[in-house]
Short mmCIF file of C-alpha atoms in Angstrom, two decimals:
data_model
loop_
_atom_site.label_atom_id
_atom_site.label_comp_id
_atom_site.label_asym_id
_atom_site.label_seq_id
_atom_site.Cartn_x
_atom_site.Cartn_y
_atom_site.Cartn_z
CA UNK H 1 0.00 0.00 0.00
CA UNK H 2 2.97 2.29 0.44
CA UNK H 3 3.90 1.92 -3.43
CA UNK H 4 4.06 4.05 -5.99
CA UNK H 5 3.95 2.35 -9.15
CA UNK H 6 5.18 4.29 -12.66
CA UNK H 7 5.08 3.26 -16.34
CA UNK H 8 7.16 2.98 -18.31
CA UNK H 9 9.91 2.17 -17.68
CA UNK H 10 11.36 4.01 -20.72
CA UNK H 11 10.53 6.22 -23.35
CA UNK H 12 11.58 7.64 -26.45
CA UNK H 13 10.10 10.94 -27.89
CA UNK H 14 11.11 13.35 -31.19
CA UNK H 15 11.77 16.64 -30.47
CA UNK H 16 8.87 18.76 -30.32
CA UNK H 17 6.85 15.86 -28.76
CA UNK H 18 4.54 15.11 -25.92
CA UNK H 19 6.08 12.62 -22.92
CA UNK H 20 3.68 10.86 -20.74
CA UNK H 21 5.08 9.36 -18.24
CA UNK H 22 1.68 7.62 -15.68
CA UNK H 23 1.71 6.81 -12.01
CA UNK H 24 -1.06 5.07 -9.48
CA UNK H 25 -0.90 4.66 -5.86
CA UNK H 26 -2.61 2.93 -2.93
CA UNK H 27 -2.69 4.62 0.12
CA UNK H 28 -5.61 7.40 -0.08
CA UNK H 29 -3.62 9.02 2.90
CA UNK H 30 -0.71 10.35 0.24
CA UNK H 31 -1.27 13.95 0.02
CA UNK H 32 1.21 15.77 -1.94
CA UNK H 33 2.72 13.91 -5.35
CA UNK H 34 6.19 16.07 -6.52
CA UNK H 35 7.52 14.79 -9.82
CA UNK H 36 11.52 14.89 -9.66
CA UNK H 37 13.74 15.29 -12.39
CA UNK H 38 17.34 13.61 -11.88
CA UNK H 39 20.02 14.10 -14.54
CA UNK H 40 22.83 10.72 -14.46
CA UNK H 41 24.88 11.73 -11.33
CA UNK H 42 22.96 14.59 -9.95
CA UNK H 43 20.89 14.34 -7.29
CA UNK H 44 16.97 14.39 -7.79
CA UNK H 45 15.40 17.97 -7.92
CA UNK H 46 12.21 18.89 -7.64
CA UNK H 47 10.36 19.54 -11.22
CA UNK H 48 6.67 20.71 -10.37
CA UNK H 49 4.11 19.26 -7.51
CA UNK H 50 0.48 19.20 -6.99
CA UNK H 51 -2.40 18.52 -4.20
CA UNK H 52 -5.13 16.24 -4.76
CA UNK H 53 -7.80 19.07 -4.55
CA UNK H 54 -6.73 20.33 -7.85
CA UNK H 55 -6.98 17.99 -11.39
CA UNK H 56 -3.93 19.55 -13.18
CA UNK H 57 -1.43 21.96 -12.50
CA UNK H 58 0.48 23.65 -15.24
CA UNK H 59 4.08 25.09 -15.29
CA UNK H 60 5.71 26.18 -18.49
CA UNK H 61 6.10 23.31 -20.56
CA UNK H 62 5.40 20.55 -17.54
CA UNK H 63 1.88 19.66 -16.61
CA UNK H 64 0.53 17.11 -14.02
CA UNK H 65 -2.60 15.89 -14.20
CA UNK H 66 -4.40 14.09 -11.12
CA UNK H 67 -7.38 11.85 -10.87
CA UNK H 68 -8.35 11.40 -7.21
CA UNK H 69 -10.50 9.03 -7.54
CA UNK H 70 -8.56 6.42 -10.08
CA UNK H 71 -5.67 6.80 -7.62
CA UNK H 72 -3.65 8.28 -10.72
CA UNK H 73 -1.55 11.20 -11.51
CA UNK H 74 0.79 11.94 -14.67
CA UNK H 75 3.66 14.38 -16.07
CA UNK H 76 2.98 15.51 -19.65
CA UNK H 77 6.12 17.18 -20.82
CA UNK H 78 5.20 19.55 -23.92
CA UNK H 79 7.48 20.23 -26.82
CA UNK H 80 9.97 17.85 -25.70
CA UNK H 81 13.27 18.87 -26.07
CA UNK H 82 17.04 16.79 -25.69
CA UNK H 83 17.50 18.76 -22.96
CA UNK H 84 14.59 16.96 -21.28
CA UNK H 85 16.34 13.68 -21.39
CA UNK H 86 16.62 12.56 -18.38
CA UNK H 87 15.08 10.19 -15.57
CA UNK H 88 11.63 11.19 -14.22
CA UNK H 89 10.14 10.06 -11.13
CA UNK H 90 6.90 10.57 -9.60
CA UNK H 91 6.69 10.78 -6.02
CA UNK H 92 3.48 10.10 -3.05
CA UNK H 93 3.96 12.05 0.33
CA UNK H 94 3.20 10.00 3.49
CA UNK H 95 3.52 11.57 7.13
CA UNK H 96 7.40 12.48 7.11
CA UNK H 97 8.80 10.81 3.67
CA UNK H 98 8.47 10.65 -0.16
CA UNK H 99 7.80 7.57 -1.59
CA UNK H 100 9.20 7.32 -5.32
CA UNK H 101 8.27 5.29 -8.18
CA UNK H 102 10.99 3.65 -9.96
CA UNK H 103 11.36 6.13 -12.47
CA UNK H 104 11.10 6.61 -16.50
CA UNK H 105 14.41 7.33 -18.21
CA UNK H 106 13.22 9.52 -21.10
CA UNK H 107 15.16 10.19 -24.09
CA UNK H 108 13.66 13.10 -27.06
CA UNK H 109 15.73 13.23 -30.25
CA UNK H 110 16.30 15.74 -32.18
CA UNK N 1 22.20 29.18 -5.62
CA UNK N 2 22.57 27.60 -1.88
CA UNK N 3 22.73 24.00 -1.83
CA UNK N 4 23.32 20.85 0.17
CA UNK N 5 26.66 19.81 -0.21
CA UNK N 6 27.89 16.18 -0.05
CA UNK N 7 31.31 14.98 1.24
CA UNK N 8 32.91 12.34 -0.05
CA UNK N 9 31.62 12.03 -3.55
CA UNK N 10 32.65 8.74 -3.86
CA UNK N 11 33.89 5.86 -1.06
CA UNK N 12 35.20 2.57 -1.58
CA UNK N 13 35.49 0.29 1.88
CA UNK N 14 35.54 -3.12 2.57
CA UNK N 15 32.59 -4.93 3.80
CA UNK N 16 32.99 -4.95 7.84
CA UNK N 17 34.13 -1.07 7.71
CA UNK N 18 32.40 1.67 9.06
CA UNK N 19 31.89 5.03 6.79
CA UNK N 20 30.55 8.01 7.26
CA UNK N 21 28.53 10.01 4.92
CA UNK N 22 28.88 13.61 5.31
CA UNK N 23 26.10 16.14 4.14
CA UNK N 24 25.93 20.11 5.05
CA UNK N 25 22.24 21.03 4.17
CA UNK N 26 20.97 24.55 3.25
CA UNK N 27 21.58 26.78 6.36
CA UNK N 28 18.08 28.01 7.21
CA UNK N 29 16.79 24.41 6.54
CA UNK N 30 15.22 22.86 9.84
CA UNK N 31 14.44 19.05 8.21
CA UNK N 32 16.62 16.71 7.18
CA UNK N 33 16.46 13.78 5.58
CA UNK N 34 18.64 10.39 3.78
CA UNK N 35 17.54 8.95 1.04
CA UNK N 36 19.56 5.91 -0.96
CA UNK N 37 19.66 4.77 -4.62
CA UNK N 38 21.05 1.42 -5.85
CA UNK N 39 22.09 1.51 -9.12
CA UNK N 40 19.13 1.97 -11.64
CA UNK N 41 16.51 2.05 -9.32
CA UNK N 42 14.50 3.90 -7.11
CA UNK N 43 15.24 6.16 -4.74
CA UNK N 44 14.07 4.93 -1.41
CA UNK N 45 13.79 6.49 2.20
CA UNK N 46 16.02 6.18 4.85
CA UNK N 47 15.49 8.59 7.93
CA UNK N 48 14.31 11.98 8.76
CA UNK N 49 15.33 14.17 11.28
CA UNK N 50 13.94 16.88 12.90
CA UNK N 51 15.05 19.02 16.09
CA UNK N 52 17.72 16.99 16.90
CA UNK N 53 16.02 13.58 16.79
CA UNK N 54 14.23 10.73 14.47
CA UNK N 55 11.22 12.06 13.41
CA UNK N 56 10.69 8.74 11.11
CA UNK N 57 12.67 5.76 9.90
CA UNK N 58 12.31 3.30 6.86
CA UNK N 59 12.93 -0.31 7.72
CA UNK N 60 16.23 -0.31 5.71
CA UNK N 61 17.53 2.10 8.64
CA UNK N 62 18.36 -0.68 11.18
CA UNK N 63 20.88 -1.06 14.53
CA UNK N 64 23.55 -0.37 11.69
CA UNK N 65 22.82 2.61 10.56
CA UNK N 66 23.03 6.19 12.79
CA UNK N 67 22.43 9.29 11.83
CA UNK N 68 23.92 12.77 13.62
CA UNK N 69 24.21 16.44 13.59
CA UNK N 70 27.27 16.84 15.70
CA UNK N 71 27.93 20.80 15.16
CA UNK N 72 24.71 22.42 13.67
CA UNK N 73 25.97 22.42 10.23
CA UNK N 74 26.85 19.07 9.12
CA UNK N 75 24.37 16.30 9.17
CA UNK N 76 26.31 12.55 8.74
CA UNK N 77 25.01 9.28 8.48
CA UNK N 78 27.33 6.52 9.86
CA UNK N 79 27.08 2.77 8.31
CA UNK N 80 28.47 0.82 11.44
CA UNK N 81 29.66 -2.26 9.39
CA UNK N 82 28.91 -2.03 6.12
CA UNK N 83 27.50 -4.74 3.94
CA UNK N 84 27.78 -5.78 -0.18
CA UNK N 85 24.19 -4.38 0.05
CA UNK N 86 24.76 -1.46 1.40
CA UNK N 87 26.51 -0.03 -2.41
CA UNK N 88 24.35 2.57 -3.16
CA UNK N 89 24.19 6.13 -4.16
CA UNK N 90 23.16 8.09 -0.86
CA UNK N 91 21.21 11.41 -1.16
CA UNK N 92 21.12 13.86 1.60
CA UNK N 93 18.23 16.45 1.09
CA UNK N 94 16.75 19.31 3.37
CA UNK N 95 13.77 21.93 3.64
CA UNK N 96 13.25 24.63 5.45
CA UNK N 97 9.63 23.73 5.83
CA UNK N 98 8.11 20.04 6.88
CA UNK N 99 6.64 18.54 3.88
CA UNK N 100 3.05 18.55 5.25
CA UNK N 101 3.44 22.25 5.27
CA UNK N 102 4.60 22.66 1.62
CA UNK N 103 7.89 22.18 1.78
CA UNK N 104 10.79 21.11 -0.89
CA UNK N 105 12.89 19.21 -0.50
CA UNK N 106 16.56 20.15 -2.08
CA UNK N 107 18.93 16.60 -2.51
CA UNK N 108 22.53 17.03 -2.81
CA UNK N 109 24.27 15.35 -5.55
CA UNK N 110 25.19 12.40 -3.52
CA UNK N 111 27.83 9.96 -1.99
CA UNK N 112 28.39 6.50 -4.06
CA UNK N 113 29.31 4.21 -1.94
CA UNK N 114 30.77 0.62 -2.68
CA UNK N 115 31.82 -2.00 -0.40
CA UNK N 116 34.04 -4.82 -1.46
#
């Protein structure tokens, strides 16, 4: 019940395409869901973050969308660009941690 | 930029040793945290600390594993006697603000760590 569970594992999008990248989880008490961008040998950081009493939250290029009551949430990455590539993970607050999926290395091609 | 800084970047040791993981989080952070990634996969809790003490604990974080803030700057995890298992990239993060209340977290870039 304390997973997070993200699809797919991989993905590989043209330039100037859309990235989904999908996550579901269990536990209805998860209350904030960050989606982290990590770059090979960096540390995670935080890309954009939402509540579940909004649907979809917007920021540049980045949009999550949420659906409370499928247990779901989602990154759609607009006009992808190479500099996106990297790996993605979605994320499910609970009480004093993050739980993480296990992350979508995404790759966009010029 | 500030940012949490990680010391050493990379450690080998033999299984059996003890290491410690240094981390100096943002200065007007309050929360601290560990996190650990094995190679190509997730990033997975550790600890979190709080006000000088545990303010949670994964079950990963057993008898081995310590965590301290010996001079109000640096916060340093100790691996007792470390195990094959225990190779892993380890992330220190911080926030100013607990994460009920909003807050981000910041990670540092991390300490790999492989025992032999």
């Amino acid at each position: 019940q304390q997973q997070v569970k993200q699809s797919p594992q991989s993905l590989i999008v043209q330039k100037g395409g859309i990235s989904i990248i999908n996550c579901a989880y269990e536990n209805t008490a998860f209350d904030y869901f960050p989606w982290y961008q990590q770059f090979p040998g960096k540390g995670p950081a935080l890309l954009i973050a939402i509540r579940p009493d909004v649907s979809e939250k917007k920021e540049g290029r980045f949009t999550i969308s949420f659906n409370k009551s499928a247990k779901q949430f989602s990154l759609h990455i607009m006009d992808s660009q190479p500099g996106d590539s990297a790996t993605y993970f979605c994320a499910a607050y609970n009480t004093d941690k993050l739980i993480f999926g296990t992350g979508t290395r995404l790759q966009v091609f010029p | 930029e500030p940012e949490v800084t990680q010391t050493p970047s990379h450690q080998v040791t033999q299984m059996g040793q003890e290491v410690i993981l240094r981390c100096v989080p943002i200065s007007n952070h309050l929360y601290f945290y560990w996190y650990r990634q094995i190679l190509g996969q997730k990033v997975e809790f550790l600890v979190s600390f709080y006000n000088n003490e545990i303010s949670e604990k994964s079950e990963i974080f057993d008898d081995q594993f310590s965590v301290e803030r010996p001079d109000g700057s640096n916060f340093t995890l100790k691996i007792r006697s470390t195990k094959l298992e225990d190779s892993a990239m380890y992330f220190c993060a911080s926030s100013e603000l607990a994460q009920a209340s909003g807050g981000e977290l910041f990670f540092g870039e991390g300490s790999r760590l492989t025992v032999l």
